[in-house]
PDB file of C-alpha atoms in Angstrom:
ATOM      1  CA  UNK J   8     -35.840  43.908 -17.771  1.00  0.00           C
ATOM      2  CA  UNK J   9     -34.132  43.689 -14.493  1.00  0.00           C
ATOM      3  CA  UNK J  10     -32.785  40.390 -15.155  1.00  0.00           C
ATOM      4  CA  UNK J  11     -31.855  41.002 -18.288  1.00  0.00           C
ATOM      5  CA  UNK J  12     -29.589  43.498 -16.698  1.00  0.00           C
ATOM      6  CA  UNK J  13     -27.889  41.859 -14.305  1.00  0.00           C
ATOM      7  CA  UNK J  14     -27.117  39.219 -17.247  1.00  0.00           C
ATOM      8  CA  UNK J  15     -25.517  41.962 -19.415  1.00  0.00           C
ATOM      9  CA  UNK J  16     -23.919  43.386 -16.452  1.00  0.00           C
ATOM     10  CA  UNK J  17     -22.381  39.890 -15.275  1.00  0.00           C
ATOM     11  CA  UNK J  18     -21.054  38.989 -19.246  1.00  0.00           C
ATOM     12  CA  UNK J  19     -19.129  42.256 -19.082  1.00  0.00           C
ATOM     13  CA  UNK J  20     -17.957  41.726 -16.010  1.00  0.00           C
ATOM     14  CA  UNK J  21     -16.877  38.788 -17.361  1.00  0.00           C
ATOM     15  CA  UNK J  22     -15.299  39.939 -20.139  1.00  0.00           C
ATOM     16  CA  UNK J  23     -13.588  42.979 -18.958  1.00  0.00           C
ATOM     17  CA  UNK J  24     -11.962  40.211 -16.557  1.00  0.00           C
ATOM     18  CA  UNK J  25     -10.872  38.162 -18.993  1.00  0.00           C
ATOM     19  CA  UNK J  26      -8.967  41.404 -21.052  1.00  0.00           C
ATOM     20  CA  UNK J  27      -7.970  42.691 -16.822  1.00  0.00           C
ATOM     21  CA  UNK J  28      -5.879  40.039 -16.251  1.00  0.00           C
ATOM     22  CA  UNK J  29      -3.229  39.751 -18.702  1.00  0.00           C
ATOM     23  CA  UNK J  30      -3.466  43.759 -19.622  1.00  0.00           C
ATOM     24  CA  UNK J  31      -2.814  44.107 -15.740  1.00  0.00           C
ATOM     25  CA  UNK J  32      -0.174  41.295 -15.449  1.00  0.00           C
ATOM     26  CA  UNK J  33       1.650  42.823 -18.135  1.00  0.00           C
ATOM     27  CA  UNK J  34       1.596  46.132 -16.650  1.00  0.00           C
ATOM     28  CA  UNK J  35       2.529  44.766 -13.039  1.00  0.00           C
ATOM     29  CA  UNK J  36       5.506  42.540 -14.710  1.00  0.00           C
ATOM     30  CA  UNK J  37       6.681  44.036 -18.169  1.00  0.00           C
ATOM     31  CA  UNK J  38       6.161  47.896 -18.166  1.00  0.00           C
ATOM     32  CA  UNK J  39       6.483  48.430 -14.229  1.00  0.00           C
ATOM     33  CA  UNK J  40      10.279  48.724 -13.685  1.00  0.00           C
ATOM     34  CA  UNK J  41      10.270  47.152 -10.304  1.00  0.00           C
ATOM     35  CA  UNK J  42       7.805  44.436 -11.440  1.00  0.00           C
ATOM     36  CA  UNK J  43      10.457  43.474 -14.386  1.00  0.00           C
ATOM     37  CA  UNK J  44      13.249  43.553 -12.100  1.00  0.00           C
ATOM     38  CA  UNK J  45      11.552  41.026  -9.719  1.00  0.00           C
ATOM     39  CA  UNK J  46      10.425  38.601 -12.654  1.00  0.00           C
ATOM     40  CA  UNK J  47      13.965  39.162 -14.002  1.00  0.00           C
ATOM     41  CA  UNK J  48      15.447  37.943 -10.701  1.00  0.00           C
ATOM     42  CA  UNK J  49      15.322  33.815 -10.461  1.00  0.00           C
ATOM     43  CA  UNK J  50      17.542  34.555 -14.174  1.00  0.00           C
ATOM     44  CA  UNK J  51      20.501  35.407 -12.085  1.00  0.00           C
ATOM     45  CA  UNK J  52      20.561  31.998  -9.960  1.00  0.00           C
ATOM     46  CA  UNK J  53      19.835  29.985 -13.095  1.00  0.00           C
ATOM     47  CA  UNK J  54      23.796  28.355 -14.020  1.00  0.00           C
ATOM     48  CA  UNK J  55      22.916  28.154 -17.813  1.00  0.00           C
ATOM     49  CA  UNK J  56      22.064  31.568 -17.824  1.00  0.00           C
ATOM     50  CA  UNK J  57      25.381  33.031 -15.891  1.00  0.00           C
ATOM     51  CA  UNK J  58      27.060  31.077 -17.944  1.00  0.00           C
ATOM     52  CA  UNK J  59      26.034  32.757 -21.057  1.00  0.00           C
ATOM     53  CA  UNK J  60      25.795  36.003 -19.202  1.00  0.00           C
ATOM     54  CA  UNK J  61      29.787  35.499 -18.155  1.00  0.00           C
ATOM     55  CA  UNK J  62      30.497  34.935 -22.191  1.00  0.00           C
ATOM     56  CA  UNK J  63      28.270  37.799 -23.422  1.00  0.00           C
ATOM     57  CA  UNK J  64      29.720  40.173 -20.658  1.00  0.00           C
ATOM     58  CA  UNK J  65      33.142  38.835 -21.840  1.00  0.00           C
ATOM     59  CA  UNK J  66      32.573  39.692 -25.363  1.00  0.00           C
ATOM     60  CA  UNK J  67      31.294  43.088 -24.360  1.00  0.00           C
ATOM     61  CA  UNK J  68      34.562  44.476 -22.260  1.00  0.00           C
ATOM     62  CA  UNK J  69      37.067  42.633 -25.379  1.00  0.00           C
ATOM     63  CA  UNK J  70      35.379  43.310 -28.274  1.00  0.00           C
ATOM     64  CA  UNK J  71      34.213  47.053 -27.092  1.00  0.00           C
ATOM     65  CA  UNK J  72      38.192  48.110 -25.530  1.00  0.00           C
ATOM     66  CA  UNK J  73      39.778  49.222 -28.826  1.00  0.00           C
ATOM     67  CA  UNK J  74      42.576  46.443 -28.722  1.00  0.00           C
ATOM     68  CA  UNK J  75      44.370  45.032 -31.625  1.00  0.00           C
ATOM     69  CA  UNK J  76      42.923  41.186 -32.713  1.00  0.00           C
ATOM     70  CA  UNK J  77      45.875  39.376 -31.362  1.00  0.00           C
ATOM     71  CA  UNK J  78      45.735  41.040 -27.738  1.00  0.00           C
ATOM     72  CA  UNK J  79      42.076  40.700 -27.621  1.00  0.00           C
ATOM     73  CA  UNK J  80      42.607  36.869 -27.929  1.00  0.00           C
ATOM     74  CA  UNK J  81      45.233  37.059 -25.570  1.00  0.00           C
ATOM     75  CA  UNK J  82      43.530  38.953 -23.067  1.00  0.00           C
ATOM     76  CA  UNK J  83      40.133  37.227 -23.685  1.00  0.00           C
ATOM     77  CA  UNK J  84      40.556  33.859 -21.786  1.00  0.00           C
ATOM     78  CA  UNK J  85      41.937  35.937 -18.535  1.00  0.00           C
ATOM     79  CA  UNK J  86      38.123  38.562 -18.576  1.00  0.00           C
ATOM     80  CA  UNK J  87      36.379  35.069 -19.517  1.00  0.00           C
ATOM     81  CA  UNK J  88      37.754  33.877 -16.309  1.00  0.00           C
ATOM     82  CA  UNK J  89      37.178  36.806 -14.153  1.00  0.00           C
ATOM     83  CA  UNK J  90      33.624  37.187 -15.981  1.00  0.00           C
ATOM     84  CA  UNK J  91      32.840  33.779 -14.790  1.00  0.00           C
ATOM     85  CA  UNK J  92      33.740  34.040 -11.032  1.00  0.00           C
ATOM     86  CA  UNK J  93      31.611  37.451 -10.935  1.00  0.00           C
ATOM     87  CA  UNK J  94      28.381  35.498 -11.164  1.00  0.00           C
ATOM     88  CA  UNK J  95      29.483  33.652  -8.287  1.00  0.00           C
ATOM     89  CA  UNK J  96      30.265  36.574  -6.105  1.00  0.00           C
ATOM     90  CA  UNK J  97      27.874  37.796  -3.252  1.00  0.00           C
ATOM     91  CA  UNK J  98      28.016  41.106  -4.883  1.00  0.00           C
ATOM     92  CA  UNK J  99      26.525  39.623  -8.495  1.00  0.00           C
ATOM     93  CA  UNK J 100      23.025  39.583  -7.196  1.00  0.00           C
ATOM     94  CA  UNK J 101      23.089  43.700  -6.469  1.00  0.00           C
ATOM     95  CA  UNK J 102      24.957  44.060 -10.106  1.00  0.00           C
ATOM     96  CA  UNK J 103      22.223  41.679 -12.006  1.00  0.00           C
ATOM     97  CA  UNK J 104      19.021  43.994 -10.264  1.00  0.00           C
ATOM     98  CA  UNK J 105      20.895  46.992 -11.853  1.00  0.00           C
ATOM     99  CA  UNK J 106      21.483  45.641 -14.787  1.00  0.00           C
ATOM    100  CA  UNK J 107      17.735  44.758 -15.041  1.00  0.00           C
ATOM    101  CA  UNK J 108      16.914  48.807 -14.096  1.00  0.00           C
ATOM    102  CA  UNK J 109      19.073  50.022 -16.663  1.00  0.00           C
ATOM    103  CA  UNK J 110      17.637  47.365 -19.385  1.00  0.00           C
ATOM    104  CA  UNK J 111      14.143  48.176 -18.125  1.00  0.00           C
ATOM    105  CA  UNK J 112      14.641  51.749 -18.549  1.00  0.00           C
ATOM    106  CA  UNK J 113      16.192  51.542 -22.160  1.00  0.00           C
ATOM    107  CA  UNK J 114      13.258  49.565 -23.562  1.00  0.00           C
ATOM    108  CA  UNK J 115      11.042  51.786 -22.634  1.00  0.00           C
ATOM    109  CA  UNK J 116      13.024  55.376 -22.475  1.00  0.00           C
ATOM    110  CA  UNK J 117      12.774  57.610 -25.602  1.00  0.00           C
ATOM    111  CA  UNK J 118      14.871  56.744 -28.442  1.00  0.00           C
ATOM    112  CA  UNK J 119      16.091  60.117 -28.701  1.00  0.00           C
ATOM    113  CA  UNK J 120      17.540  60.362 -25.001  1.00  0.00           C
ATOM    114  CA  UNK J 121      19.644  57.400 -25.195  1.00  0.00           C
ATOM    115  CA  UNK J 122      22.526  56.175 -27.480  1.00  0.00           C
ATOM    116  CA  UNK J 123      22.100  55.083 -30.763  1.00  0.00           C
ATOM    117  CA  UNK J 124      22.608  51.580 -29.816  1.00  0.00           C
ATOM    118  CA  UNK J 125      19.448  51.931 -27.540  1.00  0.00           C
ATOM    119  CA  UNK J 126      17.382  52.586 -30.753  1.00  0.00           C
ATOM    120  CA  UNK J 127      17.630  48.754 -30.775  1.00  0.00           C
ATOM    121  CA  UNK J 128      16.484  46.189 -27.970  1.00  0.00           C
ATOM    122  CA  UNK J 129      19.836  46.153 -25.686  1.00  0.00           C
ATOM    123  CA  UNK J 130      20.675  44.717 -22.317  1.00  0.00           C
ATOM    124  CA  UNK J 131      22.569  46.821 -20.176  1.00  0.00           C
ATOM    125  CA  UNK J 132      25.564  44.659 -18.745  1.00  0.00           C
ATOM    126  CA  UNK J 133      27.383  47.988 -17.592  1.00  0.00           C
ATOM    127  CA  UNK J 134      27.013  47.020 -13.863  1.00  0.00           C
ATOM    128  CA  UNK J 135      28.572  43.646 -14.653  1.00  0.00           C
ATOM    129  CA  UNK J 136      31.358  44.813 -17.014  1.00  0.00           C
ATOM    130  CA  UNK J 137      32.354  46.751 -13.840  1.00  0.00           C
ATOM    131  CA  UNK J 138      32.443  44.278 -11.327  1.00  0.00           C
ATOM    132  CA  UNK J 139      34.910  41.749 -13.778  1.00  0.00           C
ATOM    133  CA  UNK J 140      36.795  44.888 -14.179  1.00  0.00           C
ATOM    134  CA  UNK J 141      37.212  44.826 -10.531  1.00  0.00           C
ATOM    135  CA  UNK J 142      38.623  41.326 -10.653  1.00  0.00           C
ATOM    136  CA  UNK J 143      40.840  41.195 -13.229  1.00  0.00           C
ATOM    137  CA  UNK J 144      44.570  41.443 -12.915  1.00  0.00           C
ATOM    138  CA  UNK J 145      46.532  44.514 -12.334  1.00  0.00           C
ATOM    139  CA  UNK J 146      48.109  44.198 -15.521  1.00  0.00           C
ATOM    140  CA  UNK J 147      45.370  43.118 -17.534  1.00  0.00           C
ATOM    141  CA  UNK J 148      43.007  45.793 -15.801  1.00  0.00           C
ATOM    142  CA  UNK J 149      46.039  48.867 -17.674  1.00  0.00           C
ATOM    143  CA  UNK J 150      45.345  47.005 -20.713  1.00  0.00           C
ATOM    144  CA  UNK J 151      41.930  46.346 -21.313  1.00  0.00           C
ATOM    145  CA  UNK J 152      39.701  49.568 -20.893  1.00  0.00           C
ATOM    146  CA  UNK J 153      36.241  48.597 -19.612  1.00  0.00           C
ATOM    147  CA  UNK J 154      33.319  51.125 -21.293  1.00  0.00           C
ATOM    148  CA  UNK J 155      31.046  52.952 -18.591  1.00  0.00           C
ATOM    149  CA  UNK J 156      28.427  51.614 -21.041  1.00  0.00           C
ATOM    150  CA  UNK J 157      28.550  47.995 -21.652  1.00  0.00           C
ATOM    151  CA  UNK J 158      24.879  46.942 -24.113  1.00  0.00           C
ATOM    152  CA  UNK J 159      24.504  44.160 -25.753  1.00  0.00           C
ATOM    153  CA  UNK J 160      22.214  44.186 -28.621  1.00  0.00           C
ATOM    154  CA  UNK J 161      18.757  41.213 -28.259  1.00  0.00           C
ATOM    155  CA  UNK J 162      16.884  42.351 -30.938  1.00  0.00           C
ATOM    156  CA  UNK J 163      16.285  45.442 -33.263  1.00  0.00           C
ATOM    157  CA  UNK J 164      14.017  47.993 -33.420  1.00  0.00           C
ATOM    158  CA  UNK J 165      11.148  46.531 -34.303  1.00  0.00           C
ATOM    159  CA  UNK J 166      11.591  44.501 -31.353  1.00  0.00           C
ATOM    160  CA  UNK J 167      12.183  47.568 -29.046  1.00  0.00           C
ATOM    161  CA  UNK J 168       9.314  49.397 -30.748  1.00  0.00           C
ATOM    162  CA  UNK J 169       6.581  45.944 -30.378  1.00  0.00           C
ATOM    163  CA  UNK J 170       7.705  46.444 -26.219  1.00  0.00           C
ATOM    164  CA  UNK J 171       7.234  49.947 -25.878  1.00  0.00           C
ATOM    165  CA  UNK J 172       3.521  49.547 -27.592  1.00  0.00           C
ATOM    166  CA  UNK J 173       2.819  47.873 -24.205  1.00  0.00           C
ATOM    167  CA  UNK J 174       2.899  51.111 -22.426  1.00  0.00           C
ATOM    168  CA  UNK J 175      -0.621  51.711 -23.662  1.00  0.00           C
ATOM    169  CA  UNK J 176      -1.810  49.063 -21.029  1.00  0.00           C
ATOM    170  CA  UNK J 177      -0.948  52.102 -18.192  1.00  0.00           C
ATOM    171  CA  UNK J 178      -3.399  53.079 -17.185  1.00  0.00           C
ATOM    172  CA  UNK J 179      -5.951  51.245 -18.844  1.00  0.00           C
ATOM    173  CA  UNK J 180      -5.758  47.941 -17.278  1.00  0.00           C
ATOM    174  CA  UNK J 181      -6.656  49.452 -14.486  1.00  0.00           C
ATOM    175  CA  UNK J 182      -9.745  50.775 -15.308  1.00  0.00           C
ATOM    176  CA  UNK J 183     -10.815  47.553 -17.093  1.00  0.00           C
ATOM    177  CA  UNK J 184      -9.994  45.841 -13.848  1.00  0.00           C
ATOM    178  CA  UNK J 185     -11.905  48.361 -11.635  1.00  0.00           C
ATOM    179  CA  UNK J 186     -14.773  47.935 -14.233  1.00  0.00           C
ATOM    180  CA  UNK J 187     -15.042  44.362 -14.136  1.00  0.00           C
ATOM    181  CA  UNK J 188     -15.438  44.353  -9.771  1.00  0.00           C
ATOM    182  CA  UNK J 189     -18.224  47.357 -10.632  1.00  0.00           C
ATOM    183  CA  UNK J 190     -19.791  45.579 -13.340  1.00  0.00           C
ATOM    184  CA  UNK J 191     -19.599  42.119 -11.006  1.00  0.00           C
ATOM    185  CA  UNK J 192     -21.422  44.023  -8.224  1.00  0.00           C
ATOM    186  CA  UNK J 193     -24.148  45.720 -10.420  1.00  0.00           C
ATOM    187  CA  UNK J 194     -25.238  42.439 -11.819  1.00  0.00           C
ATOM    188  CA  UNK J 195     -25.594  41.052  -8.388  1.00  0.00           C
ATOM    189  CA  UNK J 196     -27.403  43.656  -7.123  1.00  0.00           C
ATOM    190  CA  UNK J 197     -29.731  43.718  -9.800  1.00  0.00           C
ATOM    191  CA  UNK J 198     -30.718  40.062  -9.688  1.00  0.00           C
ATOM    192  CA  UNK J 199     -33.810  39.211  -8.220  1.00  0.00           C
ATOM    193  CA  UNK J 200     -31.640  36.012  -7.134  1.00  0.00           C
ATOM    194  CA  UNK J 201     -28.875  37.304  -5.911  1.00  0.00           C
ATOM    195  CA  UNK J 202     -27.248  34.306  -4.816  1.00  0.00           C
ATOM    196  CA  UNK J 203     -28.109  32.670  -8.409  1.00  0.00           C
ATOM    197  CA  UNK J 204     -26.205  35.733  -9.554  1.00  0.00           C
ATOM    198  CA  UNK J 205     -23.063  34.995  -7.571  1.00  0.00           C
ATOM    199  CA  UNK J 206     -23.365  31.229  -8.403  1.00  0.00           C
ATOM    200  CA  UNK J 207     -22.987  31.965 -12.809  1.00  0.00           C
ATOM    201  CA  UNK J 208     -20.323  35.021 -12.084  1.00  0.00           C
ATOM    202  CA  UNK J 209     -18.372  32.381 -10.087  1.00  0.00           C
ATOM    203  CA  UNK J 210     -18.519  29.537 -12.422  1.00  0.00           C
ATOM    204  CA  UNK J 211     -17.833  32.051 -15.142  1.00  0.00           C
ATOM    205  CA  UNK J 212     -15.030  33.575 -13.328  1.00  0.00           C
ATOM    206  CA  UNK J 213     -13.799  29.641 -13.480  1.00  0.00           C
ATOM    207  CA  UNK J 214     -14.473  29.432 -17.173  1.00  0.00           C
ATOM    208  CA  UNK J 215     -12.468  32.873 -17.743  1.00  0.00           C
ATOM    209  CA  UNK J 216      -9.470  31.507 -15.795  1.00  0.00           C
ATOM    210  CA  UNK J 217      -9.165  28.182 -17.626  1.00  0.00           C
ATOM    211  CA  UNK J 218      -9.571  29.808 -20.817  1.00  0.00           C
ATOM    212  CA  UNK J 219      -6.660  31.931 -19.998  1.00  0.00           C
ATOM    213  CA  UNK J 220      -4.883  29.767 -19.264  1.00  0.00           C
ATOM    214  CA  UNK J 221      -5.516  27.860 -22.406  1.00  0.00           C
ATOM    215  CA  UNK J 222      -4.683  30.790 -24.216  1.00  0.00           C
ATOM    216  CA  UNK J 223      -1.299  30.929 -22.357  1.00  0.00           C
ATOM    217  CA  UNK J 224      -0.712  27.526 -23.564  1.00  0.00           C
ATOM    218  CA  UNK J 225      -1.482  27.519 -27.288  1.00  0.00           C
ATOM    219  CA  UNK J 226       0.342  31.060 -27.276  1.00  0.00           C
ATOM    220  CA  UNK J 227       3.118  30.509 -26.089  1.00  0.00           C
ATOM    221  CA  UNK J 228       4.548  28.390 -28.720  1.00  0.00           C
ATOM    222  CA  UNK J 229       3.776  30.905 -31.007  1.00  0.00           C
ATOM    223  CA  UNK J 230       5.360  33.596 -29.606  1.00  0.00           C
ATOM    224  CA  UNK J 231       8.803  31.315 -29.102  1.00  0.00           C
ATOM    225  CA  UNK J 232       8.472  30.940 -33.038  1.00  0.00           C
ATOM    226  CA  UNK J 233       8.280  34.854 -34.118  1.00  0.00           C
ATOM    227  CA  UNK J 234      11.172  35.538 -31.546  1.00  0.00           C
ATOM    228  CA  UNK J 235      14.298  36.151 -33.445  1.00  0.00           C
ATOM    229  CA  UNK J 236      17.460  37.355 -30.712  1.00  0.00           C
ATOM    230  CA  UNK J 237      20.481  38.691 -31.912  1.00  0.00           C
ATOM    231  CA  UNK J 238      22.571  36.804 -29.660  1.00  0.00           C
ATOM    232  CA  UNK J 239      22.967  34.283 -27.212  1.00  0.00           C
ATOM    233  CA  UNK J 240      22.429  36.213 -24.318  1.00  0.00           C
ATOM    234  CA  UNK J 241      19.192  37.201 -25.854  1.00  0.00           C
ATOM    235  CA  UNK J 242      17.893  33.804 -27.309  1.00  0.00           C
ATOM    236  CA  UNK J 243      18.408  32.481 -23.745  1.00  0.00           C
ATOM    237  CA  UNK J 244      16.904  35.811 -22.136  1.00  0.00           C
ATOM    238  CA  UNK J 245      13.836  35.236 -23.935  1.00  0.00           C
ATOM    239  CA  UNK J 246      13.833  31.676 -23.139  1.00  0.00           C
ATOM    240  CA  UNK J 247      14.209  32.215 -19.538  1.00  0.00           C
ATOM    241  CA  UNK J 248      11.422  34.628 -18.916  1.00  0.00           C
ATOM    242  CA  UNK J 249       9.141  33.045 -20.968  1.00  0.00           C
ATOM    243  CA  UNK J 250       9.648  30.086 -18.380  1.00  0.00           C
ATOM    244  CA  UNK J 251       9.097  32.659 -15.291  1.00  0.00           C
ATOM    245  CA  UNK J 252       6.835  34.385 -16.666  1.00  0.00           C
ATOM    246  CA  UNK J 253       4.487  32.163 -17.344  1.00  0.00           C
ATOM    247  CA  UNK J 254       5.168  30.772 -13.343  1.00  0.00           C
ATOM    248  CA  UNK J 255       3.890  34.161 -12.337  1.00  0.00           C
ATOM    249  CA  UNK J 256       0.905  34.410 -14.890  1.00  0.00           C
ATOM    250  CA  UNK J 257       0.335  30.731 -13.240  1.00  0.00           C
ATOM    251  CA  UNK J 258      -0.128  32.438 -10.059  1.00  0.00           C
ATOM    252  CA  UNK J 259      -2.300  35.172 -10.952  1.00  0.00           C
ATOM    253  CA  UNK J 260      -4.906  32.821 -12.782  1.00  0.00           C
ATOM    254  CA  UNK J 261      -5.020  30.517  -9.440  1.00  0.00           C
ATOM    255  CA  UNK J 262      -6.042  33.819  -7.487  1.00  0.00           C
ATOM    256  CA  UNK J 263      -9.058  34.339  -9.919  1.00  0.00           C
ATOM    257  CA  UNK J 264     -10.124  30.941 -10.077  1.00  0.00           C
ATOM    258  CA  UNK J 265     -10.027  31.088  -6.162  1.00  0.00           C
ATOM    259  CA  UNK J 266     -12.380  33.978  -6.815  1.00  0.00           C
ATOM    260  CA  UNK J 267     -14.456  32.536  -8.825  1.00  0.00           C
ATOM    261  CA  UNK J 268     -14.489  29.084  -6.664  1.00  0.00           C
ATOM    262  CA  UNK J 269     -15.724  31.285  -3.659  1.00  0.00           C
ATOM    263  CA  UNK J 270     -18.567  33.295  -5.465  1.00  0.00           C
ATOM    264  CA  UNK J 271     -19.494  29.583  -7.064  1.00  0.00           C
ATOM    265  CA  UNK J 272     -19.758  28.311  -3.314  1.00  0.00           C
ATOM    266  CA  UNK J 273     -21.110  31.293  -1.865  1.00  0.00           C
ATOM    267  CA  UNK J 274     -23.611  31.235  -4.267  1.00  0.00           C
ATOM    268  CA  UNK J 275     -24.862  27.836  -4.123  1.00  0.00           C
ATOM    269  CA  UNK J 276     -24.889  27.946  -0.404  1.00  0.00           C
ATOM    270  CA  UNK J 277     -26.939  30.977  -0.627  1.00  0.00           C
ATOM    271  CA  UNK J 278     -29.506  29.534  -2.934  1.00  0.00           C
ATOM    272  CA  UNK J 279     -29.672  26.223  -0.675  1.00  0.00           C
ATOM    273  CA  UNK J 280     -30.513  28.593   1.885  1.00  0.00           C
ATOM    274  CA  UNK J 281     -33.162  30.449  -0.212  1.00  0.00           C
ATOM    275  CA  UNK J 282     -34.906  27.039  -1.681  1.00  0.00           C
ATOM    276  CA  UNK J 283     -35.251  26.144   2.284  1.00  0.00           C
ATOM    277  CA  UNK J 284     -36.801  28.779   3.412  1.00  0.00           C
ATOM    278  CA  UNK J 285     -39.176  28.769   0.232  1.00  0.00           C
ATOM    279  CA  UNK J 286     -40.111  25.441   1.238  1.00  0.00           C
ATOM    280  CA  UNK J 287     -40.344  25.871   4.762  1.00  0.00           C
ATOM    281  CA  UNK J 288     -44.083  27.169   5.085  1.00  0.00           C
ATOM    282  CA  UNK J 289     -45.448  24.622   3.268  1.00  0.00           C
ATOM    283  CA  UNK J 290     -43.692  22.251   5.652  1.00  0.00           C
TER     284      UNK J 290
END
């Protein structure tokens, strides 16, 4: 009975470890503000992206200023320009984390607090839109009027809706995470072998990580496929965090097969240990 115990105890440990990690990465990374922000980051030294980011900010200020067609394509090439030596300015980096705030605070704010456009999945170029304001000429600058609130529309609200389902994860990953160290502990203190016990949760722990990150591999195709943006900015958005992301998820499976690799060598040292000492008195 006992060892059936610690056997049931060390599968749900293993299992609550294999739901843990990407419930908690996602939490950490997607729904955490500050975790967004930093995976958002590398996006702003990336020259594809700020080049797309300098034409989507572009079409923001023009196409949102209330000018006639014929002086928003005279005016256009002169923002373009300004837009595109803001993302080389040693103030961009400061204006891309806000940016990323403000996003990360619209996707997952209540619909009913924010404008209507926020209903939808937007990016939140305000921060930006004020910098090119900032170099633009003195008589372009009386001209175009740059909005305090510059979005830019990635998907709709399904889209919006599907991210802010992920708030569910708080604080639950947690608590599947705390469960699967508690679970982990009970089966090895159950075990009449204990080092046996640490030896299968650390090979399993192994088996767990490269599944993930099988899972990670076969999924992530699929996910590319169902994304639909609504513009450029967001086609290459979701193309650029899908890269990072999976980078960081990368990461986080290399620190639980490290886990796993100690309990596996812990273990088998301990039960080299134990078969010694079982054989030692009838040496």
């Amino acid at each position: 009975m006992r060892s059936f115990l610690a056997f049931l105890l060390g599968l749900l440990a293993l299992v609550c470890t294999a739901v843990a990690v990407p419930t908690l990465w996602t939490e950490r990374n997607l729904v955490d503000e500050t975790g967004y922000v930093a995976l958002s980051e590398p996006l702003g030294r990336d020259p594809a992206f700020k080049k797309i980011l300098a034409q989507t900010v572009t079409e923001s200020v023009v196409d949102d200023s209330g000018l006639s067609a014929k002086t928003r394509a005279a005016v256009r090439p002169v923002v373009l320009q300004g837009a595109r030596s803001v993302v080389e300015l040693d103030r961009f980096p400061a204006a891309w984390t806000e940016s990323n705030r403000r996003t990360h605070q619209f996707w997952f704010g209540e619909p009913g607090r924010t404008p209507t456009r926020a209903d939808r999945l937007v990016v939140d170029v305000s921060p930006l839109a004020a910098l090119v304001a900032d170099q633009l000429p003195a008589g372009v600058r009386s001209t175009v009027t740059v909005p305090r609130q510059a979005l830019v529309v990635v998907g709709g609200s399904e889209e919006r809706r599907a991210i802010q389902r992920l708030e569910v994860l708080d604080p639950w990953s947690y608590w599947i995470g705390a469960g699967a160290v508690l679970f982990a502990v009970g089966a090895v203190l159950l075990a009449r072998r204990r080092s046996a016990a640490a030896l299968w949760l650390g090979i399993g722990t192994l088996v767990v990580a490269a599944a993930l990150k099988g899972a990670a591999v076969l999924g992530a195709p699929i996910l590319a496929e169902r994304a639909s943006s609504a513009s450029r900015l967001g086609a290459r958005l979701e193309e650029a965090l899908r890269e990072t992301a999976e980078a960081s998820f990368d990461r986080w499976l290399l620190v639980v097969a490290a886990i796993g690799l100690v309990l596996a060598v812990v273990g088998a040292v301990g039960r080299l240990v134990s078969a010694r000492r079982e054989r030692a008195p009838a040496g």
